Short mmCIF file of C-alpha atoms in Angstrom, two decimals:
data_model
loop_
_atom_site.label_atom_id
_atom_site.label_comp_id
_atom_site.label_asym_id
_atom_site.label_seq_id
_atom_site.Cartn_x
_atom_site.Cartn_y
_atom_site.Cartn_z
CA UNK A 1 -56.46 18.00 -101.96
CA UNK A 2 -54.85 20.76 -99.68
CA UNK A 3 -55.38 23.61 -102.03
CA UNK A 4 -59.58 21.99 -102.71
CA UNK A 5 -59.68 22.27 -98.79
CA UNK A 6 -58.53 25.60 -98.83
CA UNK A 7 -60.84 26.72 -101.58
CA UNK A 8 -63.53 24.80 -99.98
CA UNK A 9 -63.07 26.57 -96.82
CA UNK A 10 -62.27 30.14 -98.24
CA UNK A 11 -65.83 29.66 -100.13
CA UNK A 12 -67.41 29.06 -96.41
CA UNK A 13 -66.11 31.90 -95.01
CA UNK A 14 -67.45 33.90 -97.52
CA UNK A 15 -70.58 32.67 -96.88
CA UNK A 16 -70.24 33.47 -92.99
CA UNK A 17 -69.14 36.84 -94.28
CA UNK A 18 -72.58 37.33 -96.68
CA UNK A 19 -74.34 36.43 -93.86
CA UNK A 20 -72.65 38.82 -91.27
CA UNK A 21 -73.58 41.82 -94.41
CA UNK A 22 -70.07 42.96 -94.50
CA UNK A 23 -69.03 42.12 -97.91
CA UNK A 24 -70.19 41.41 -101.28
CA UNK A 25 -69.21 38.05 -102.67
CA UNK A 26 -67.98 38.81 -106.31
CA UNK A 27 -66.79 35.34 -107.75
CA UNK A 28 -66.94 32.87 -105.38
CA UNK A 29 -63.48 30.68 -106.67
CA UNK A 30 -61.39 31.37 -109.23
CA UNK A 31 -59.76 28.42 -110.12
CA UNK A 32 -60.00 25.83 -112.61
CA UNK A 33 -61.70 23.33 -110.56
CA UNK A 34 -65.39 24.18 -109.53
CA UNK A 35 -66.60 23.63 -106.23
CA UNK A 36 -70.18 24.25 -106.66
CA UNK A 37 -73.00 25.62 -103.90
CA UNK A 38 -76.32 23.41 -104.99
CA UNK A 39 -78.14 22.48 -102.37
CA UNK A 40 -77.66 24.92 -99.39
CA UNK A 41 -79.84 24.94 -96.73
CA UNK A 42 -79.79 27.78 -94.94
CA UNK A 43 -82.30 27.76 -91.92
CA UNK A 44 -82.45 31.10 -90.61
CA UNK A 45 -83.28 30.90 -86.94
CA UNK A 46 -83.48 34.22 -85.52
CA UNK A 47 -83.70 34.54 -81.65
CA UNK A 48 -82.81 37.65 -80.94
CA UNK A 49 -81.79 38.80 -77.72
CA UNK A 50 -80.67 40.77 -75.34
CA UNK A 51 -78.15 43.24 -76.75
CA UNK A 52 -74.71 41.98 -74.58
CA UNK A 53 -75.28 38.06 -75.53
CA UNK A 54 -74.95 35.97 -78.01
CA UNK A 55 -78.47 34.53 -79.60
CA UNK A 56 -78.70 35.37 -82.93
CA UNK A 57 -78.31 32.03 -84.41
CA UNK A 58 -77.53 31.01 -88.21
CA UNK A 59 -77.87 27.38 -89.16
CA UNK A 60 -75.85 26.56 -92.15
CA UNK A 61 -75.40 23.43 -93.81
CA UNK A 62 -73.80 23.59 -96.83
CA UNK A 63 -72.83 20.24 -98.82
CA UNK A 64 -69.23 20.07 -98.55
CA UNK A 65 -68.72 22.75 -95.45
CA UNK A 66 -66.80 20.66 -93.04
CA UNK A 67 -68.14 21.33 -89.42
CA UNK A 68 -65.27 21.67 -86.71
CA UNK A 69 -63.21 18.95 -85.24
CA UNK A 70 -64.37 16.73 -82.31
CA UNK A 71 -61.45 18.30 -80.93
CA UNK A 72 -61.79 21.49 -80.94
CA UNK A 73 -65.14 21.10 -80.10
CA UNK A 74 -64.35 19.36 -76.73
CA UNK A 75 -61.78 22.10 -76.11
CA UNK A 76 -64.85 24.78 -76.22
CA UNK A 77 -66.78 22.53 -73.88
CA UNK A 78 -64.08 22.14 -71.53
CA UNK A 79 -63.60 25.97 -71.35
CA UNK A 80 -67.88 26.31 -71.16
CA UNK A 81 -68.24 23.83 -68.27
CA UNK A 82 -65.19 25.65 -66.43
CA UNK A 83 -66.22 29.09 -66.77
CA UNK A 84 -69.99 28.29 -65.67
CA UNK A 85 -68.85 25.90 -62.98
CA UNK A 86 -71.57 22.97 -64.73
CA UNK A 87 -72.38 20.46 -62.54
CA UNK A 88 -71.07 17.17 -63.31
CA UNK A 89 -74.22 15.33 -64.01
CA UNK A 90 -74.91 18.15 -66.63
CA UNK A 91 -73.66 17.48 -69.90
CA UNK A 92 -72.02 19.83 -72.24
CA UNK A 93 -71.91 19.11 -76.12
CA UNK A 94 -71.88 20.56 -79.13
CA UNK A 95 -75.79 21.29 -79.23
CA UNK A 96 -75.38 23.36 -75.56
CA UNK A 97 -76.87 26.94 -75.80
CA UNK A 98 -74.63 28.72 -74.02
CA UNK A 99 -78.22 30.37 -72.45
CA UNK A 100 -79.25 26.96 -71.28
CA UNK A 101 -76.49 26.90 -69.40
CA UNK A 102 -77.06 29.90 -67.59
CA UNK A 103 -74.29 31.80 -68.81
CA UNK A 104 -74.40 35.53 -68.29
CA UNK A 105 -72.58 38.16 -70.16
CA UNK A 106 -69.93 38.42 -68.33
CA UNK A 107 -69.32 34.89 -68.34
CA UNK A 108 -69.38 35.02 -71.84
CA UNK A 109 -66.99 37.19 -72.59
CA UNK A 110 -64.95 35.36 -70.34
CA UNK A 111 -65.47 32.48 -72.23
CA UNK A 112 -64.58 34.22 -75.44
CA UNK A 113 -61.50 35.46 -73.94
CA UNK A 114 -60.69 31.74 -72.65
CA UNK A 115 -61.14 30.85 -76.65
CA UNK A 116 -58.79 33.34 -77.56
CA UNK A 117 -55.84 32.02 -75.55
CA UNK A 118 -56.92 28.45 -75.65
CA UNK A 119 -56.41 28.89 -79.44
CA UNK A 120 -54.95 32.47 -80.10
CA UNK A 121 -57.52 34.14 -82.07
CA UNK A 122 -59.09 37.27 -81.85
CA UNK A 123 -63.13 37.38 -81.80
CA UNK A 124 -64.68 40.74 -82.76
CA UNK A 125 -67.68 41.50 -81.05
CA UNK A 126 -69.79 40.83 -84.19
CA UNK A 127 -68.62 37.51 -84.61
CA UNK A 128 -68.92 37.03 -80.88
CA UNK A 129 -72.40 38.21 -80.84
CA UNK A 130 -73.51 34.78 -83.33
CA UNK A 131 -72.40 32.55 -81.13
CA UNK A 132 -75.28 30.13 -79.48
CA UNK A 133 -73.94 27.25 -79.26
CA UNK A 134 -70.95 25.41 -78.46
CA UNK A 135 -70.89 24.49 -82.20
CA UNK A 136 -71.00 27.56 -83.21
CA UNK A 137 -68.24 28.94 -81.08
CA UNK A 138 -66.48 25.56 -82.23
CA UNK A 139 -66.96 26.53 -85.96
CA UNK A 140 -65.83 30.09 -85.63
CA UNK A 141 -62.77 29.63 -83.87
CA UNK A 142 -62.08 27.20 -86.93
CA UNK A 143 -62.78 29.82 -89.36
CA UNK A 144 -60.66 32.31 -87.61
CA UNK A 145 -57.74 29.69 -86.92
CA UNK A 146 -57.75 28.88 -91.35
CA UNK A 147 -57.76 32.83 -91.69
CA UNK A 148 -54.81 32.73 -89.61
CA UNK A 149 -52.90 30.30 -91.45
CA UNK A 150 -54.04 30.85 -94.82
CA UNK B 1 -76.26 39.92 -65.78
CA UNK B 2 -78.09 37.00 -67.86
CA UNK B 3 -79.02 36.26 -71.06
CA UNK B 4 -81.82 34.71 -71.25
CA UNK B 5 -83.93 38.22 -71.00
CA UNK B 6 -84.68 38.09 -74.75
CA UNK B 7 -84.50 34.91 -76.11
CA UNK B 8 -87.99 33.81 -76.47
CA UNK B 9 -90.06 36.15 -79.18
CA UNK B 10 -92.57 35.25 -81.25
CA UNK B 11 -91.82 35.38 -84.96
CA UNK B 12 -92.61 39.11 -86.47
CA UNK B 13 -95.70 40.46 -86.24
CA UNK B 14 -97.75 41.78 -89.50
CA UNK B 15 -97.74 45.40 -90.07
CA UNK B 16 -101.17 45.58 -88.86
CA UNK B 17 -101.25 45.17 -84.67
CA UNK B 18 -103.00 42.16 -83.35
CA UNK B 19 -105.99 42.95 -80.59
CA UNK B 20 -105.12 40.96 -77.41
CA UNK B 21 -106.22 37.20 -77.36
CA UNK B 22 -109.06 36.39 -75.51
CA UNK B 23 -107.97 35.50 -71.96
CA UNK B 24 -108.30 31.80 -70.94
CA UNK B 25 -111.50 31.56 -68.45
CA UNK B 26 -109.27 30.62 -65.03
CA UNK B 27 -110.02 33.94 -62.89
CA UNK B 28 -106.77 35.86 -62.10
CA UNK B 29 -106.28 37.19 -58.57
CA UNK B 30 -107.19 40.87 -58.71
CA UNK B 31 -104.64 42.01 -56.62
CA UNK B 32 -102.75 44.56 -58.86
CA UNK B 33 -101.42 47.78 -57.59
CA UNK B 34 -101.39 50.18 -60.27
CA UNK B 35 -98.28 52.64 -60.28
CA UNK B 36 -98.23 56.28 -61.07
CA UNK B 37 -96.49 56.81 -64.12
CA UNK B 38 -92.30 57.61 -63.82
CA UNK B 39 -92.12 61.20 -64.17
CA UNK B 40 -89.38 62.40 -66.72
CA UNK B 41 -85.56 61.42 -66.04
CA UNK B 42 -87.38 59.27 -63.53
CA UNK B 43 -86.93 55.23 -63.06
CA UNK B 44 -89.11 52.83 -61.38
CA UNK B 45 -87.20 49.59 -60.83
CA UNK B 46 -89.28 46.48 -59.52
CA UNK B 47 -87.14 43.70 -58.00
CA UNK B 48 -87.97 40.12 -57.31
CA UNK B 49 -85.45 37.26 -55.19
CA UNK B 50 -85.81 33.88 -56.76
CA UNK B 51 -84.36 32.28 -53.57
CA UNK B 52 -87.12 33.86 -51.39
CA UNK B 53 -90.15 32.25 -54.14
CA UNK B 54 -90.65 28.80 -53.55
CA UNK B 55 -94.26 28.67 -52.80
CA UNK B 56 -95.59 26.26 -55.63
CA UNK B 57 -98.86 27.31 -56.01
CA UNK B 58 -97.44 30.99 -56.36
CA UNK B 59 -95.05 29.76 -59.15
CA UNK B 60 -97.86 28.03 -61.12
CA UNK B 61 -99.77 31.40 -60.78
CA UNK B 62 -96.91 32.82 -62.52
CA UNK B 63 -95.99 30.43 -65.24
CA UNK B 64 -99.98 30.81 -66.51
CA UNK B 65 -98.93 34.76 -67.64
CA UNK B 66 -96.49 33.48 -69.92
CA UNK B 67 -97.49 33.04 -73.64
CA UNK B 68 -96.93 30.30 -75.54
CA UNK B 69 -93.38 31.19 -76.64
CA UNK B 70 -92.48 31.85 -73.78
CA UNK B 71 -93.43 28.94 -71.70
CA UNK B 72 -91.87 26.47 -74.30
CA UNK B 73 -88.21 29.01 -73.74
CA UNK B 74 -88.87 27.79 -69.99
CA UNK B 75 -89.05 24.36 -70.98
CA UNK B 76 -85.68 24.54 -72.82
CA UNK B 77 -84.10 25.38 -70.05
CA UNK B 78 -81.93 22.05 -68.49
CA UNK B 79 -81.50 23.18 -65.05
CA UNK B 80 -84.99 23.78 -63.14
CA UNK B 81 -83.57 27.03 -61.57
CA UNK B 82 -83.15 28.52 -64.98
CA UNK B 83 -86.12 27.52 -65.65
CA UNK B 84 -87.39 29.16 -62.70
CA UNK B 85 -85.54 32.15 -63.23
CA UNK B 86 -87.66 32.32 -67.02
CA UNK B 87 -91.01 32.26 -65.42
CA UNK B 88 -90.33 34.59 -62.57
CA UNK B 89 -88.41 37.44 -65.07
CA UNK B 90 -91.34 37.16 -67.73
CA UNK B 91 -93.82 37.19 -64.75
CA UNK B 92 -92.69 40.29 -63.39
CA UNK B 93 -92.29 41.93 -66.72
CA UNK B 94 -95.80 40.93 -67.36
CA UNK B 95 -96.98 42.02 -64.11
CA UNK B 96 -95.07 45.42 -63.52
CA UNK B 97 -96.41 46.70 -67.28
CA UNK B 98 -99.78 45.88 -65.91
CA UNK B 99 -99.41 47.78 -62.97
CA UNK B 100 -98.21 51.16 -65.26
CA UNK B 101 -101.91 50.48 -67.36
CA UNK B 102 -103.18 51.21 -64.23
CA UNK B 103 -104.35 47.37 -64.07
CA UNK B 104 -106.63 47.46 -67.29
CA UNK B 105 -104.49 45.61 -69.28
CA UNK B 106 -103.88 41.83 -67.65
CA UNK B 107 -100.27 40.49 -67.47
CA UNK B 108 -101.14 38.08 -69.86
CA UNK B 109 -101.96 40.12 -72.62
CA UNK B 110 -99.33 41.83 -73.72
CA UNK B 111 -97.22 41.20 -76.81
CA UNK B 112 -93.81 42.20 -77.52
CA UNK B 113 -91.71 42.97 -80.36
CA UNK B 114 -88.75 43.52 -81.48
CA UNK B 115 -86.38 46.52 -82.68
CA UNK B 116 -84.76 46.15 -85.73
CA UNK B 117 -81.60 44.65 -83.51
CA UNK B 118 -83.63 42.23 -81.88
CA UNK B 119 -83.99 44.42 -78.07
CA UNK B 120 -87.73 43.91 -77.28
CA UNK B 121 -90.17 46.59 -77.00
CA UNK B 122 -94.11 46.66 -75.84
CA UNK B 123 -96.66 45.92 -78.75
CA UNK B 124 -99.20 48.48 -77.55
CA UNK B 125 -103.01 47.34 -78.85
CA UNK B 126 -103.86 50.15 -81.47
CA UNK B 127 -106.91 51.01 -79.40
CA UNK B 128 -105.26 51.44 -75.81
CA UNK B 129 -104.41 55.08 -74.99
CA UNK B 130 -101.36 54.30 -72.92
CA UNK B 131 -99.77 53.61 -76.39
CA UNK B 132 -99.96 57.48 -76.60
CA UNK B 133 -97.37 57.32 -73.27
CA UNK B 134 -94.77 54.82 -74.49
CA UNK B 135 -93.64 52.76 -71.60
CA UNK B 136 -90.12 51.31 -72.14
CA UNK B 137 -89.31 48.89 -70.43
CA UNK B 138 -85.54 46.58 -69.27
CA UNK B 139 -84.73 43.33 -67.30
CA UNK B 140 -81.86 42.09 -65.96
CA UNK B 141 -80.88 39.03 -63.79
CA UNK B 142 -78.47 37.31 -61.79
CA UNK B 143 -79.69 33.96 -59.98
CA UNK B 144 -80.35 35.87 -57.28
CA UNK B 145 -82.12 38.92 -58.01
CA UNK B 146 -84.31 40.23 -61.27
CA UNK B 147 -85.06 43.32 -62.03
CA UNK B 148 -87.24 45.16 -63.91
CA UNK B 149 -86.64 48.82 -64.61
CA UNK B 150 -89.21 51.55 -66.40
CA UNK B 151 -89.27 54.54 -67.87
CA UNK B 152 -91.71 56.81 -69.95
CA UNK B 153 -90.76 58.72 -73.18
CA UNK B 154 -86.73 57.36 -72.79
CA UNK B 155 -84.91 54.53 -73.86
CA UNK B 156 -83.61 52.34 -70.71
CA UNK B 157 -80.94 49.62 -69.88
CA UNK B 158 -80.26 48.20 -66.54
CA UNK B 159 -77.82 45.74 -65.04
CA UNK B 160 -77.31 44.27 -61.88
CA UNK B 161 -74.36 42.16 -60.47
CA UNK B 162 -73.89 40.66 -57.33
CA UNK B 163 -71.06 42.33 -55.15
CA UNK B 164 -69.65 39.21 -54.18
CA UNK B 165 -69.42 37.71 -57.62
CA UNK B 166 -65.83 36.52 -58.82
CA UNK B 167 -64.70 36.92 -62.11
CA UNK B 168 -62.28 33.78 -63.30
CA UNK B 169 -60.41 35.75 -65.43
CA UNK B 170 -57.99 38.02 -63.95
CA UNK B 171 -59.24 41.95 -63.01
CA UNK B 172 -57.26 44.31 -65.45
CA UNK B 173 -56.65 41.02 -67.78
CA UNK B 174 -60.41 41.60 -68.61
CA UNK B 175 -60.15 45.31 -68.62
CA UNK B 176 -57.21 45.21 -70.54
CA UNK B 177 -59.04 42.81 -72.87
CA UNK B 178 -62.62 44.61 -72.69
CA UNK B 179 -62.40 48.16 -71.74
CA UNK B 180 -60.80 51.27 -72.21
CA UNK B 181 -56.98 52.30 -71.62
CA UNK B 182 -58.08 54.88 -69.09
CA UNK B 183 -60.61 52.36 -66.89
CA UNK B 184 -57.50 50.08 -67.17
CA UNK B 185 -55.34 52.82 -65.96
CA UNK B 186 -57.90 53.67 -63.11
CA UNK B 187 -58.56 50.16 -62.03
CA UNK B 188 -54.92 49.53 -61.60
CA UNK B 189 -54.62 52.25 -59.32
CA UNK B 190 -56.61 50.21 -56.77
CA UNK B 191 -54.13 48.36 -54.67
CA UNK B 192 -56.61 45.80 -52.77
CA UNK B 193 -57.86 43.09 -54.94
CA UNK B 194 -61.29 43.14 -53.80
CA UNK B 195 -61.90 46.63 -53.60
CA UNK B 196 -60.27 46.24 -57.23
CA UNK B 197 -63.33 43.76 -58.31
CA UNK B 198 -65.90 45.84 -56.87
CA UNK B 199 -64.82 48.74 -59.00
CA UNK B 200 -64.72 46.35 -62.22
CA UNK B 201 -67.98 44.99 -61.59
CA UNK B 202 -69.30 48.70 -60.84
CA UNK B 203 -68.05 49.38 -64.80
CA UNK B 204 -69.44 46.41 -66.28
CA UNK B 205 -72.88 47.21 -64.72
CA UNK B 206 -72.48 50.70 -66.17
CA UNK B 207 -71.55 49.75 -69.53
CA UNK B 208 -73.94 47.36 -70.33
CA UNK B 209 -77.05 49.28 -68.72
CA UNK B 210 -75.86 51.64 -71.57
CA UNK B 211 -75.22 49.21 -74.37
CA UNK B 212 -78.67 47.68 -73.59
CA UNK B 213 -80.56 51.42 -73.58
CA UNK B 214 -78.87 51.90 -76.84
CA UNK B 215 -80.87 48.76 -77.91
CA UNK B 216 -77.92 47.97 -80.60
CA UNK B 217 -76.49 44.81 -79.26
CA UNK B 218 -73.14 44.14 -77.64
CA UNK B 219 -71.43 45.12 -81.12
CA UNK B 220 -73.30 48.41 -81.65
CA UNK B 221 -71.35 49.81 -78.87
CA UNK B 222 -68.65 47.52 -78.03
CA UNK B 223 -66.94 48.55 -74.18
CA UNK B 224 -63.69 49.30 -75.75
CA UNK B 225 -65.57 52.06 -77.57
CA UNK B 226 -66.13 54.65 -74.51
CA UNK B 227 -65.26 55.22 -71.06
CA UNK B 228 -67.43 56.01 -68.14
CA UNK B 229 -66.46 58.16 -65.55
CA UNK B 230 -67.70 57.72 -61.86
CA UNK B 231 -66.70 61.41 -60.42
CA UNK B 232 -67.92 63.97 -62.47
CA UNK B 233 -69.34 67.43 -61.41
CA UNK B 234 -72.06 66.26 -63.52
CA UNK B 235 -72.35 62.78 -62.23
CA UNK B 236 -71.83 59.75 -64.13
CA UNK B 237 -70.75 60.56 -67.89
CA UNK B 238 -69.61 58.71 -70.88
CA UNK B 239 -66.92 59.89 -73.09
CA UNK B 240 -65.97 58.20 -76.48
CA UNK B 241 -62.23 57.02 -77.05
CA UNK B 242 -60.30 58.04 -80.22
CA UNK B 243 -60.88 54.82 -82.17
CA UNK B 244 -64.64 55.21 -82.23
CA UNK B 245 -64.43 57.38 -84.80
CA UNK B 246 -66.64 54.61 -87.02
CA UNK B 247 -70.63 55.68 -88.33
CA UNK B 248 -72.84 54.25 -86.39
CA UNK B 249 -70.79 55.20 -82.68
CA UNK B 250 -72.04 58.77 -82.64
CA UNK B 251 -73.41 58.20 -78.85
CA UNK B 252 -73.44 61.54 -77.50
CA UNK B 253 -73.08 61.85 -73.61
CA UNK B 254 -75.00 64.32 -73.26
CA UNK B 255 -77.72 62.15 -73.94
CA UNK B 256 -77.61 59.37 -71.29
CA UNK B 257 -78.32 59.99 -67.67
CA UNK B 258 -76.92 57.05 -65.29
CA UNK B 259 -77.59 55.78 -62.04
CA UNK B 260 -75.54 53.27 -59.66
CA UNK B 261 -76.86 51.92 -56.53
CA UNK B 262 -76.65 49.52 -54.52
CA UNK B 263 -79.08 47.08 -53.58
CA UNK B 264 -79.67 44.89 -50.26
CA UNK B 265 -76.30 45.78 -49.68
CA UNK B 266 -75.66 42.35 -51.82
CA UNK B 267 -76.04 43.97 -55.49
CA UNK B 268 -74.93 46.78 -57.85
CA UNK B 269 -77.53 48.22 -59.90
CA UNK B 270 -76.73 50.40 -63.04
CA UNK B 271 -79.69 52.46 -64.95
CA UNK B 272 -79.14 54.20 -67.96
CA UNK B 273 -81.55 56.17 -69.86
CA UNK B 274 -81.81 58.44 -72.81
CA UNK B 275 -82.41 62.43 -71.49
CA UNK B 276 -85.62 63.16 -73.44
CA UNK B 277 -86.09 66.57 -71.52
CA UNK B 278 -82.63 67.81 -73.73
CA UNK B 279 -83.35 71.13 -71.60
CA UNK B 280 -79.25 71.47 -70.18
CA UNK B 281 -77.25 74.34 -71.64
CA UNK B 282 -73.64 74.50 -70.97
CA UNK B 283 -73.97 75.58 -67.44
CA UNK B 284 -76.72 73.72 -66.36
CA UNK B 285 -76.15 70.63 -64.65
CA UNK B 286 -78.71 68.01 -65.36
CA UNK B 287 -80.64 66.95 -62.43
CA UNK B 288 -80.07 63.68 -61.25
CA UNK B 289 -82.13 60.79 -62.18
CA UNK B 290 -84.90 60.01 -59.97
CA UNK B 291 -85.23 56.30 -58.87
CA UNK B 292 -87.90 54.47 -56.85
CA UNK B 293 -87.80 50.86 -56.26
CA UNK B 294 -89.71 48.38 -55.37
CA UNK B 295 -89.19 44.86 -54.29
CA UNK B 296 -92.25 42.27 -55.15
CA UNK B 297 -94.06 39.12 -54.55
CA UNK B 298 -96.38 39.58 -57.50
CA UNK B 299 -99.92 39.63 -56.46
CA UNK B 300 -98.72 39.02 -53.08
CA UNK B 301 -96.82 42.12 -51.32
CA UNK B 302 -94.90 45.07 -52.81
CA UNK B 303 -92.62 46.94 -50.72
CA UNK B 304 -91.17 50.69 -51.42
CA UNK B 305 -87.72 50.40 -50.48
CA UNK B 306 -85.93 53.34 -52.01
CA UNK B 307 -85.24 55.80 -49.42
CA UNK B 308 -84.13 53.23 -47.32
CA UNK B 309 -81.02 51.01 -46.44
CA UNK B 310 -81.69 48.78 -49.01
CA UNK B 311 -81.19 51.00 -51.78
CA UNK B 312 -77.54 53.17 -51.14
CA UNK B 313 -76.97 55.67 -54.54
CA UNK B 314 -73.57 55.55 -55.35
CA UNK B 315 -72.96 57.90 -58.17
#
């Protein structure tokens, strides 16, 4: 099961990396077992916005693409509602646009850097610059964390 | 400064423009000032306080310029000061172009698109012969101050920070993190903390004015990729570090004229735009950038205030 979760995975961030027009995907896995891609939905939500933030947002629900941990998830939240001082009666969840929330762009590269040591990554601007959402920030970090480790 | 400046466009147009839509029939108060165009290397910067607008019927005034798209980006906002802060930034966009059409086109009319990395631009109706002077246009806020800069014939970016604002991470941990060896090297020269901030916040106004006239997005020209450089002979300049060697960096300094000022004695203000005159030889110093700015109540009472205390130029 370890090494289908690591193809699984491996076959997502190729995906990410399609999307982010870096690299070509040649063969997809090479392996005897087949993980297959039918039915992708790709919604591509384009808000585009101010060069310094982070708008540009890619939904991506692939059968079989695990989304991030409740965990980590509530780590990123923890780190939003700190660096933008939120209110208490606001709440912050995985859905949050880090816009919503009022978050300039120097809070969010303070949040980015927060991310990094929180979970000792390193987030290049491009990735940086797809991040909407707590989700999404949740979901990279994951992606960059498996890199790390694979 | 915030981010919400560009999050609300309309999906792409068709190749073919779109004529303005017929205006709704509610009369709009006729009291526009028109402006006299920027001259070149020239900025006109137009300047709103969200604290000092609270009079309701004003607001509502303001909130009918906005376009469908826009209004609904309002209504996604969960706190009502950002959504506040949405109405007033795309009412004194809409207003301020209006002004620079010498009134004949209505706030509410204009469209906007966007540049192939999403930075949004004026969709001029094919018929209008201001399209022949291309307006460019850049907002930034902070929750207590937007601002709206223009220029004619140049690209423009403009940021503004307030003074007193803290950062949470520490000074030269973000400059270390974000910036170049050399800024790092010059902040930690400063030996008092706040003076220390200032200067950081002065750079990070700087930088992104410029990474928002570039139009490219925060990755086109990431901060780590050049240095700016307060004391010149030649004013503020940019110079590229050693690792931006990579296609697609090839900003030439040359190219970009800056501006720092502050505002209200509360705010920095950074303006960058693009020299279109290109008329400097080696020797020649370029002339400094020429900035006028206004503060405004839309509709209500617009007030020159460069030239006075409220605007200090500090490089």
């Amino acid at each position: 099961f370890g090494n289908f979760a690591k193809r699984v995975s491996r076959s997502s961030i190729m995906l990410w990396r399609q999307f982010l027009g870096s690299l070509q995907v040649a063969n997809v896995i090479s392996s005897r077992s087949s993980v297959s891609f039918r039915s992708q939905k790709m919604s591509f939500v384009s808000i585009r916005s101010r060069p310094s933030s982070l708008r540009f947002k890619i939904c991506c629900s692939a059968t079989g693409e695990a989304q991030a941990k409740k965990e980590t998830v509530d780590k990123v939240c923890m780190i939003v509602k700190k660096q933008l001082a939120v209110p208490d009666g606001t709440p912050v969840t995985a859905e949050s646009k880090f816009s919503e929330l009022g978050a300039d762009s120097l809070d969010t590269v303070e949040i980015v850097m927060g991310l990094e040591e929180e979970f000792n990554i390193t987030v290049d601007e491009t990735s940086a610059q797809d991040i909407a959402t707590v989700q999404d920030a949740a979901d990279l970090i994951e992606k960059l964390v498996t890199e790390k480790t694979a | 400064a915030a981010a919400a400046d560009f999050t609300l466009l309309d999906s792409p147009l068709p190749a073919r423009r779109r004529r303005p839509q017929p205006l709704p029939d509610a009369p709009l108060p006729r009291i526009c000032t028109a402006g006299e165009l920027p001259a070149l290397r020239e900025v006109h910067v137009w300047y709103l306080c969200p604290d000092e607008l609270n009079n309701q019927s004003q607001l509502n005034m303001y909130e009918e310029l906005l376009s469908p798209s826009e209004r609904e980006y309002a209504d996604s906002m969960k706190a009502t000061m950002l959504r506040k802060d949405v109405v007033l930034s795309r009412a004194l966009l809409r207003t301020t172009l209006s002004r620079y059409t010498g009134c004949k086109i209505d706030p509410r009319s204009f469209e906007f698109k966007k540049n192939k990395f999403g930075k949004p631009e004026v969709l001029w109706p094919l018929d209008d012969s201001t399209a022949e002077q291309p307006l460019h246009f850049n907002i930034s806020h902070t929750t207590s101050l937007i601002a709206c800069g223009i220029a004619i014939n140049a690209h423009i970016g403009i940021d503004v920070e307030e003074k007193k604002r803290n950062t949470t991470k520490n000074i030269l941990s973000l400059a270390r993190r974000y910036f170049t060896p050399s800024e790092v090297d010059s902040l930690a020269e400063i030996s008092d903390s706040d003076a220390q901030r200032k200067e950081f916040l002065k750079l990070w106004t700087l930088k992104e004015a410029y990474v928002k006239a570039l139009g490219m997005g925060f990755s086109g020209a990431p901060f780590s990729t050049f240095s700016i450089m307060l004391e010149t002979s030649k004013g503020i300049r940019i110079s590229k570090t050693s690792n931006a060697s990579r296609p697609g960096y090839d900003h030439l300094s040359e190219n970009w004229l800056f501006t720092l000022a502050e505002l209200n004695s509360s705010h920095y203000m950074s303006v960058c735009i693009e020299d279109s005159s290109r008329s400097q030889g080696p020797e020649d110093s370029p002339a400094p950038v020429g900035l006028k700015v206004w503060k405004t109540v839309p509709f209500v009472e617009d007030t020159l205030v460069s030239g006075t205390e409220a605007v200090k130029l500090i490089a």
